[in-house]
Short mmCIF file of N, CA and C in Angstrom, two decimals:
data_model
loop_
_atom_site.label_atom_id
_atom_site.label_comp_id
_atom_site.label_asym_id
_atom_site.label_seq_id
_atom_site.Cartn_x
_atom_site.Cartn_y
_atom_site.Cartn_z
N UNK A 1 -12.49 1.57 -5.80
CA UNK A 1 -12.04 1.89 -4.29
C UNK A 1 -12.20 3.21 -4.04
N UNK A 2 -11.50 3.94 -3.43
CA UNK A 2 -11.61 5.40 -3.04
C UNK A 2 -11.16 6.39 -3.82
N UNK A 3 -11.86 7.50 -4.17
CA UNK A 3 -11.39 8.53 -5.10
C UNK A 3 -10.12 9.36 -4.59
N UNK A 4 -9.82 9.32 -3.19
CA UNK A 4 -8.86 9.93 -2.83
C UNK A 4 -7.41 9.05 -3.02
N UNK A 5 -7.59 7.81 -2.89
CA UNK A 5 -6.40 6.94 -3.23
C UNK A 5 -6.76 6.26 -4.42
N UNK A 6 -6.51 6.94 -5.45
CA UNK A 6 -6.72 6.42 -6.97
C UNK A 6 -5.61 5.68 -7.51
N UNK A 7 -4.30 6.13 -6.93
CA UNK A 7 -3.03 5.26 -7.54
C UNK A 7 -3.28 3.72 -7.38
N UNK A 8 -2.21 2.96 -7.49
CA UNK A 8 -2.29 1.50 -7.45
C UNK A 8 -3.47 0.91 -6.44
N UNK A 9 -3.86 -0.32 -6.43
CA UNK A 9 -4.82 -0.88 -5.78
C UNK A 9 -4.31 -0.66 -4.31
N UNK A 10 -5.35 -0.10 -3.50
CA UNK A 10 -5.01 0.15 -1.94
C UNK A 10 -4.57 -1.07 -1.22
N UNK A 11 -5.14 -2.35 -1.40
CA UNK A 11 -4.99 -3.38 -0.80
C UNK A 11 -3.46 -3.92 -1.03
N UNK A 12 -2.88 -3.58 -2.37
CA UNK A 12 -1.44 -4.01 -2.61
C UNK A 12 -0.51 -2.63 -2.20
N UNK A 13 -1.15 -1.60 -2.25
CA UNK A 13 -0.07 -0.56 -2.02
C UNK A 13 -0.03 -0.05 -0.44
N UNK A 14 -1.18 -0.30 0.15
CA UNK A 14 -1.15 0.31 1.65
C UNK A 14 0.06 -0.55 2.35
N UNK A 15 0.00 -1.78 2.37
CA UNK A 15 0.90 -2.43 3.26
C UNK A 15 2.53 -1.76 2.80
N UNK A 16 2.70 -1.96 1.56
CA UNK A 16 3.86 -1.51 1.10
C UNK A 16 4.19 0.01 1.47
N UNK A 17 3.29 1.01 1.42
CA UNK A 17 3.58 2.54 1.70
C UNK A 17 3.57 2.53 3.05
N UNK A 18 2.57 1.96 3.77
CA UNK A 18 2.29 2.19 5.18
C UNK A 18 3.82 1.72 6.09
N UNK A 19 4.22 0.43 5.36
CA UNK A 19 5.30 0.08 6.07
C UNK A 19 6.67 -0.33 5.21
N UNK A 20 7.76 -0.23 5.42
CA UNK A 20 9.00 -0.37 4.41
C UNK A 20 8.79 -1.70 3.76
N UNK A 21 9.26 -1.83 2.66
CA UNK A 21 9.04 -3.21 2.00
C UNK A 21 9.83 -4.22 2.82
N UNK A 22 11.03 -4.02 3.39
CA UNK A 22 11.64 -4.74 4.46
C UNK A 22 11.05 -5.27 5.45
N UNK A 23 10.28 -4.47 6.05
CA UNK A 23 9.48 -5.07 7.35
C UNK A 23 8.23 -5.74 6.98
N UNK A 24 7.49 -5.42 5.67
CA UNK A 24 6.50 -5.90 5.46
C UNK A 24 6.75 -7.20 4.83
N UNK A 25 7.94 -7.52 4.16
CA UNK A 25 8.31 -8.82 3.77
C UNK A 25 8.57 -9.70 4.87
N UNK A 26 9.37 -9.04 5.89
CA UNK A 26 9.55 -10.02 7.18
C UNK A 26 8.57 -10.51 7.69
#
């Protein structure tokens, strides 16, 4: 993916990092 965002997969981390787990699950 992107060198800047090397941590966990962006597709799986983006939603969780961008929005709180509560909101994302909702």
